[in-house]
Short mmCIF file of C-alpha atoms in Angstrom, two decimals:
data_model
loop_
_atom_site.label_atom_id
_atom_site.label_comp_id
_atom_site.label_asym_id
_atom_site.label_seq_id
_atom_site.Cartn_x
_atom_site.Cartn_y
_atom_site.Cartn_z
CA UNK A 1 -27.61 12.73 26.23
CA UNK A 2 -26.23 11.39 23.07
CA UNK A 3 -22.16 11.16 22.85
CA UNK A 4 -21.22 13.04 18.80
CA UNK A 5 -17.79 13.37 18.05
CA UNK A 6 -17.32 15.99 15.46
CA UNK A 7 -13.35 15.71 13.17
CA UNK A 8 -12.73 18.59 11.68
CA UNK A 9 -10.09 19.67 9.52
CA UNK A 10 -8.89 22.64 9.56
CA UNK A 11 -6.93 22.87 5.86
CA UNK A 12 -9.87 22.02 3.35
CA UNK A 13 -11.95 25.16 2.39
CA UNK A 14 -10.00 28.98 1.73
CA UNK A 15 -12.00 30.46 5.28
CA UNK A 16 -11.20 30.43 9.08
CA UNK A 17 -14.04 28.37 10.54
CA UNK A 18 -11.68 27.96 13.60
CA UNK A 19 -14.51 31.23 15.22
CA UNK A 20 -17.89 28.96 14.52
CA UNK A 21 -16.88 25.24 16.05
CA UNK A 22 -17.93 26.63 19.72
CA UNK A 23 -20.93 27.16 18.53
CA UNK A 24 -21.30 23.78 17.18
CA UNK A 25 -21.31 22.00 20.73
CA UNK A 26 -24.31 24.96 21.39
CA UNK A 27 -26.36 23.70 18.75
CA UNK A 28 -25.49 19.84 19.87
CA UNK A 29 -26.44 20.07 22.68
CA UNK A 30 -30.03 22.49 21.85
CA UNK A 31 -30.27 18.50 20.28
CA UNK A 32 -29.13 16.47 23.09
CA UNK A 33 -25.82 15.77 22.00
CA UNK A 34 -22.31 16.00 23.86
CA UNK A 35 -19.55 17.41 21.60
CA UNK A 36 -16.66 16.14 22.00
CA UNK A 37 -13.95 18.35 19.06
CA UNK A 38 -11.40 16.25 17.41
CA UNK A 39 -8.75 18.03 14.81
CA UNK A 40 -7.14 16.27 11.62
CA UNK A 41 -3.40 17.05 11.73
CA UNK A 42 -2.20 14.82 9.03
CA UNK A 43 -3.43 13.30 5.75
CA UNK A 44 -5.77 10.11 6.91
CA UNK A 45 -6.07 10.76 10.03
CA UNK A 46 -9.70 11.08 10.17
CA UNK A 47 -9.70 7.21 9.21
CA UNK A 48 -7.80 6.23 12.24
CA UNK A 49 -10.01 8.40 14.60
CA UNK A 50 -12.89 6.34 13.29
CA UNK A 51 -10.82 3.27 13.99
CA UNK A 52 -10.48 4.63 18.23
CA UNK A 53 -13.32 5.17 18.90
CA UNK A 54 -15.73 4.01 20.97
CA UNK A 55 -19.00 1.46 19.87
CA UNK A 56 -21.48 3.98 21.97
CA UNK A 57 -20.32 7.00 19.95
CA UNK A 58 -23.95 8.13 18.52
CA UNK A 59 -22.84 9.80 15.54
CA UNK A 60 -19.45 11.27 13.83
CA UNK A 61 -19.79 14.50 11.93
CA UNK A 62 -17.35 14.51 10.00
CA UNK A 63 -16.09 18.42 9.10
CA UNK A 64 -14.27 19.49 5.71
CA UNK A 65 -14.08 19.01 2.24
CA UNK A 66 -14.79 15.88 0.57
CA UNK A 67 -11.49 14.36 1.35
CA UNK A 68 -12.24 14.88 4.44
CA UNK A 69 -15.53 12.50 4.64
CA UNK A 70 -14.02 9.60 2.82
CA UNK A 71 -11.06 9.60 5.15
CA UNK A 72 -14.17 9.11 7.75
CA UNK A 73 -15.91 6.32 5.60
CA UNK A 74 -12.89 4.76 4.62
CA UNK A 75 -12.96 3.90 8.88
CA UNK A 76 -15.97 3.53 9.55
CA UNK A 77 -16.05 0.81 6.84
CA UNK A 78 -13.17 -0.41 8.27
CA UNK A 79 -14.53 -0.82 11.66
CA UNK A 80 -16.66 -4.22 13.59
CA UNK A 81 -19.74 -2.42 14.32
CA UNK A 82 -20.35 0.93 12.20
CA UNK A 83 -21.36 4.53 13.66
CA UNK A 84 -23.91 6.72 11.73
CA UNK A 85 -21.74 9.80 9.80
CA UNK A 86 -22.21 12.75 8.51
CA UNK A 87 -21.25 15.64 7.27
CA UNK A 88 -20.75 19.13 6.99
CA UNK A 89 -19.02 20.22 4.33
CA UNK A 90 -16.40 23.21 4.08
CA UNK A 91 -13.97 21.86 1.17
CA UNK A 92 -13.51 24.53 -1.87
CA UNK A 93 -16.32 22.83 -4.18
CA UNK A 94 -18.13 20.06 -1.81
CA UNK A 95 -19.63 18.51 -4.37
CA UNK A 96 -21.19 16.14 -1.84
CA UNK A 97 -22.58 19.03 0.05
CA UNK A 98 -24.07 19.90 -2.89
CA UNK A 99 -26.12 16.74 -3.52
CA UNK A 100 -27.25 16.55 -0.42
CA UNK A 101 -28.35 19.89 -0.76
CA UNK A 102 -26.55 21.72 1.95
CA UNK A 103 -26.25 26.19 1.98
CA UNK A 104 -23.01 28.04 2.57
CA UNK A 105 -23.96 28.71 6.15
CA UNK A 106 -21.89 26.04 8.04
CA UNK A 107 -24.40 27.00 11.13
CA UNK A 108 -27.68 26.38 9.26
CA UNK A 109 -26.12 22.62 7.45
CA UNK A 110 -25.43 21.32 11.03
CA UNK A 111 -28.93 22.70 12.08
CA UNK A 112 -30.11 20.32 8.94
CA UNK A 113 -28.32 18.13 9.06
CA UNK A 114 -30.13 16.71 13.17
CA UNK A 115 -33.11 17.93 12.08
CA UNK A 116 -32.91 15.71 8.68
CA UNK A 117 -32.85 11.67 8.22
CA UNK A 118 -30.31 8.81 9.06
CA UNK A 119 -30.35 7.37 6.04
CA UNK A 120 -28.93 3.88 4.50
CA UNK A 121 -26.57 4.88 0.91
CA UNK A 122 -24.33 2.55 -1.12
CA UNK A 123 -20.58 3.26 -1.52
CA UNK A 124 -18.51 2.87 -3.80
CA UNK A 125 -15.15 0.56 -3.76
CA UNK A 126 -12.65 0.83 -5.64
CA UNK A 127 -9.93 -2.17 -5.17
CA UNK A 128 -11.44 -2.50 -1.31
CA UNK A 129 -11.19 1.71 -0.74
CA UNK A 130 -14.19 3.23 -0.62
CA UNK A 131 -15.64 6.32 -2.35
CA UNK A 132 -17.84 8.38 -1.82
CA UNK A 133 -19.09 10.22 -4.43
CA UNK A 134 -16.31 10.13 -7.89
CA UNK A 135 -12.61 7.77 -9.13
CA UNK A 136 -11.59 8.59 -12.72
CA UNK A 137 -8.54 8.80 -14.32
CA UNK A 138 -7.32 10.28 -17.74
CA UNK A 139 -8.03 14.25 -18.74
CA UNK A 140 -8.15 16.77 -15.88
CA UNK A 141 -8.52 13.99 -13.07
CA UNK A 142 -5.26 14.75 -12.08
CA UNK A 143 -6.61 18.72 -11.30
CA UNK A 144 -7.66 18.04 -8.28
CA UNK A 145 -4.97 16.87 -6.42
CA UNK A 146 -1.97 18.03 -8.32
CA UNK A 147 -3.52 21.54 -7.59
CA UNK A 148 -1.55 22.92 -4.27
CA UNK A 149 -3.55 23.19 -1.24
CA UNK A 150 -2.12 27.13 -0.53
CA UNK A 151 -4.06 28.12 -3.37
CA UNK A 152 -7.02 26.26 -3.23
CA UNK A 153 -7.14 28.59 0.93
CA UNK A 154 -6.60 31.31 -1.16
CA UNK A 155 -8.43 31.84 -4.17
CA UNK A 156 -10.95 28.86 -3.50
CA UNK A 157 -12.16 27.28 -7.24
CA UNK A 158 -10.57 29.18 -9.21
CA UNK A 159 -7.99 27.53 -8.51
CA UNK A 160 -9.11 24.05 -9.31
CA UNK A 161 -10.10 26.80 -13.03
CA UNK A 162 -5.85 27.71 -13.20
CA UNK A 163 -5.51 24.11 -12.84
CA UNK A 164 -7.49 22.53 -14.81
CA UNK A 165 -6.24 25.85 -18.35
CA UNK A 166 -3.12 24.38 -18.15
CA UNK A 167 -4.26 20.78 -18.24
CA UNK A 168 -6.21 22.10 -21.19
CA UNK A 169 -2.82 23.05 -23.32
CA UNK A 170 -1.67 19.39 -23.00
CA UNK A 171 -0.94 16.89 -24.65
CA UNK A 172 -4.02 15.06 -24.17
CA UNK A 173 -3.15 10.77 -23.70
CA UNK A 174 -5.29 7.96 -24.62
CA UNK A 175 -4.97 5.10 -22.52
CA UNK A 176 -5.33 1.39 -24.05
CA UNK A 177 -8.08 -0.29 -21.55
CA UNK A 178 -9.81 -3.38 -21.10
CA UNK A 179 -13.16 -3.39 -19.55
CA UNK A 180 -15.48 -5.89 -18.02
CA UNK A 181 -19.28 -4.83 -16.70
CA UNK A 182 -21.58 -7.13 -16.28
CA UNK A 183 -19.86 -10.05 -16.75
CA UNK A 184 -19.12 -8.89 -20.59
CA UNK A 185 -15.56 -7.66 -22.03
CA UNK A 186 -14.44 -3.99 -24.00
CA UNK A 187 -11.14 -2.90 -25.39
CA UNK A 188 -10.80 0.19 -26.21
CA UNK A 189 -9.08 4.19 -26.20
CA UNK A 190 -9.97 6.80 -23.78
CA UNK A 191 -8.51 9.68 -22.30
CA UNK A 192 -10.99 10.07 -19.62
CA UNK A 193 -13.05 7.55 -17.17
CA UNK A 194 -15.54 8.32 -14.39
CA UNK A 195 -17.04 6.24 -12.33
CA UNK A 196 -19.20 8.53 -9.75
CA UNK A 197 -23.09 8.15 -7.09
CA UNK A 198 -23.37 12.17 -7.48
CA UNK A 199 -25.65 14.22 -9.20
CA UNK A 200 -22.81 17.18 -8.69
CA UNK A 201 -19.55 16.35 -10.06
CA UNK A 202 -16.23 19.26 -10.33
CA UNK A 203 -18.96 21.55 -9.14
CA UNK A 204 -21.06 21.31 -12.27
CA UNK A 205 -24.36 20.50 -10.16
CA UNK A 206 -26.34 18.36 -12.25
CA UNK A 207 -23.71 16.26 -13.88
CA UNK A 208 -26.69 13.37 -13.62
CA UNK A 209 -30.40 14.10 -13.77
CA UNK A 210 -31.15 11.03 -11.89
CA UNK A 211 -28.90 9.35 -9.53
CA UNK A 212 -30.11 7.16 -6.68
CA UNK A 213 -27.92 6.55 -3.80
CA UNK A 214 -29.61 3.43 -2.95
CA UNK A 215 -30.29 1.26 -5.52
CA UNK A 216 -27.00 -0.72 -5.64
CA UNK A 217 -25.48 0.83 -9.06
CA UNK A 218 -23.26 3.97 -9.57
CA UNK A 219 -22.28 6.14 -13.16
CA UNK A 220 -19.77 4.91 -15.71
CA UNK A 221 -18.48 7.92 -17.97
CA UNK A 222 -15.92 7.23 -20.90
CA UNK A 223 -14.49 9.92 -22.94
CA UNK A 224 -12.23 9.23 -25.83
CA UNK A 225 -11.65 13.27 -27.49
CA UNK A 226 -7.88 14.24 -27.48
CA UNK A 227 -8.66 17.79 -29.50
CA UNK A 228 -9.02 20.88 -27.83
CA UNK A 229 -11.91 21.91 -29.55
CA UNK A 230 -13.67 18.38 -28.71
CA UNK A 231 -13.00 19.04 -25.24
CA UNK A 232 -13.78 22.76 -25.16
CA UNK A 233 -16.76 21.29 -27.21
CA UNK A 234 -17.94 18.79 -24.91
CA UNK A 235 -17.60 20.61 -21.82
CA UNK A 236 -19.60 23.97 -23.20
CA UNK A 237 -22.05 20.41 -23.55
CA UNK A 238 -21.74 19.90 -19.62
CA UNK A 239 -22.97 23.37 -18.50
CA UNK A 240 -25.46 22.76 -20.43
CA UNK A 241 -26.77 18.70 -20.23
CA UNK A 242 -26.77 15.70 -18.47
CA UNK A 243 -23.30 13.97 -19.10
CA UNK A 244 -24.75 11.50 -21.06
CA UNK A 245 -25.66 13.03 -23.47
CA UNK A 246 -22.70 14.28 -24.61
CA UNK A 247 -21.02 13.56 -27.66
CA UNK A 248 -18.05 11.61 -27.23
CA UNK A 249 -19.17 9.97 -23.90
CA UNK A 250 -20.00 6.53 -23.81
CA UNK A 251 -22.21 6.07 -20.29
CA UNK A 252 -23.19 2.78 -18.54
CA UNK A 253 -24.76 2.10 -15.33
CA UNK A 254 -23.96 -0.88 -13.55
CA UNK A 255 -22.75 -2.86 -9.93
CA UNK A 256 -19.43 -3.55 -10.53
CA UNK A 257 -16.75 -2.79 -13.40
CA UNK A 258 -12.78 -4.09 -13.63
CA UNK A 259 -10.20 -2.30 -15.80
CA UNK A 260 -6.79 -2.99 -17.18
CA UNK A 261 -4.51 -1.16 -18.59
CA UNK A 262 -2.75 -1.70 -21.29
CA UNK A 263 -0.36 0.55 -21.37
CA UNK A 264 0.88 2.47 -18.45
CA UNK A 265 -1.30 4.76 -16.19
CA UNK A 266 1.39 8.14 -15.96
CA UNK A 267 -0.79 10.14 -13.01
CA UNK A 268 -2.87 8.77 -10.60
CA UNK A 269 -6.24 7.54 -10.30
CA UNK A 270 -8.13 10.58 -8.22
CA UNK A 271 -10.71 9.48 -5.65
CA UNK A 272 -13.36 12.27 -4.07
CA UNK A 273 -11.20 14.69 -4.85
CA UNK A 274 -7.42 13.20 -3.29
CA UNK A 275 -4.72 11.05 -5.50
CA UNK A 276 -5.20 7.37 -4.66
CA UNK A 277 -1.56 6.28 -3.58
CA UNK A 278 -1.63 2.96 -4.92
CA UNK A 279 -1.45 1.70 -8.69
CA UNK A 280 -1.72 -1.30 -10.27
CA UNK A 281 -3.11 -2.97 -13.65
CA UNK A 282 -6.35 -3.42 -12.79
CA UNK A 283 -9.35 -2.05 -10.55
CA UNK A 284 -12.34 -4.22 -9.60
CA UNK A 285 -15.41 -1.55 -8.61
CA UNK A 286 -18.24 -2.24 -6.91
CA UNK A 287 -20.45 -1.63 -4.23
CA UNK A 288 -21.62 -2.34 -0.64
CA UNK A 289 -24.33 -1.31 -0.19
CA UNK A 290 -26.73 0.04 3.41
CA UNK A 291 -24.56 2.19 5.29
CA UNK A 292 -26.12 4.62 7.96
CA UNK A 293 -26.32 8.68 7.54
CA UNK A 294 -27.32 10.87 9.08
CA UNK A 295 -27.74 14.07 5.94
CA UNK A 296 -30.28 16.99 5.54
CA UNK A 297 -34.38 15.84 4.45
CA UNK A 298 -33.82 18.77 1.36
CA UNK A 299 -33.92 16.04 -1.32
CA UNK A 300 -34.00 12.86 0.17
CA UNK A 301 -36.71 12.36 -2.53
CA UNK A 302 -35.23 13.09 -4.94
CA UNK A 303 -32.01 10.86 -3.90
CA UNK A 304 -33.34 7.04 -2.91
CA UNK A 305 -35.63 5.15 -4.46
CA UNK A 306 -36.66 3.87 -0.13
CA UNK A 307 -37.57 7.54 0.70
CA UNK A 308 -38.64 5.51 4.98
CA UNK A 309 -36.78 7.24 7.49
CA UNK A 310 -34.36 5.09 9.79
CA UNK A 311 -34.07 5.67 13.26
#
């Protein structure tokens, strides 16, 4: 029998999931896995758990929000022998889950995973800190980590919308930034900067139309819009079009970018919905390739250049 570790974050999402978790073990046994359930109790606990696991574990499933998956991946990348990861989304927005093709039923999602494929994906790193699908700063980027957890548990995604509406009415700051992409250096004033490897961002399901998780590149979006009227117009366009077609947005696709702040950053970066604790003046974003995850088969043809099954 194969060994599976389930890492569960009870603070993720707004619906109690504890009653469903015992059924995880039953389903895993159907697929020839033994199951050990480990519950996180503090920030970065999933990272600590991954680092402590023996090398003979066949599968690690994180159950929680995007931040829980980030913590699990962070721990895995620090290991000498990396393990195969998977993720069952139960957070508030679940952008990663939407991209992978999960539904809302937690047990069905587990079956989709176990009947899925092991794929090798690219993982972005900001100053060597991995992020699964997004990192950014500027307008609205503090909303995910500044929204109170209790409010998210009580009203779900509406909590982000409430916090976002408040941020909309706040003055928009422009940051003087020098950035270097593929060896070419530029400088400009920007209110918003977003780096992603995802089709779903902030609950917008088709943020980008064509994203590949194994092409060795990530998407960079910059914005210099500041007026409330223009911000609302941009948000409207995002509901209708690919982000690359929104006026006032500037798009790049690359495998490396260096960002230097010539004016201080007053709010921390957001990575996978969580606050990046360190705030230096310079950030280097790069790619690490061939990281194994087990994921549903549903969207693999859309998300990968290489559609071979890894076993």
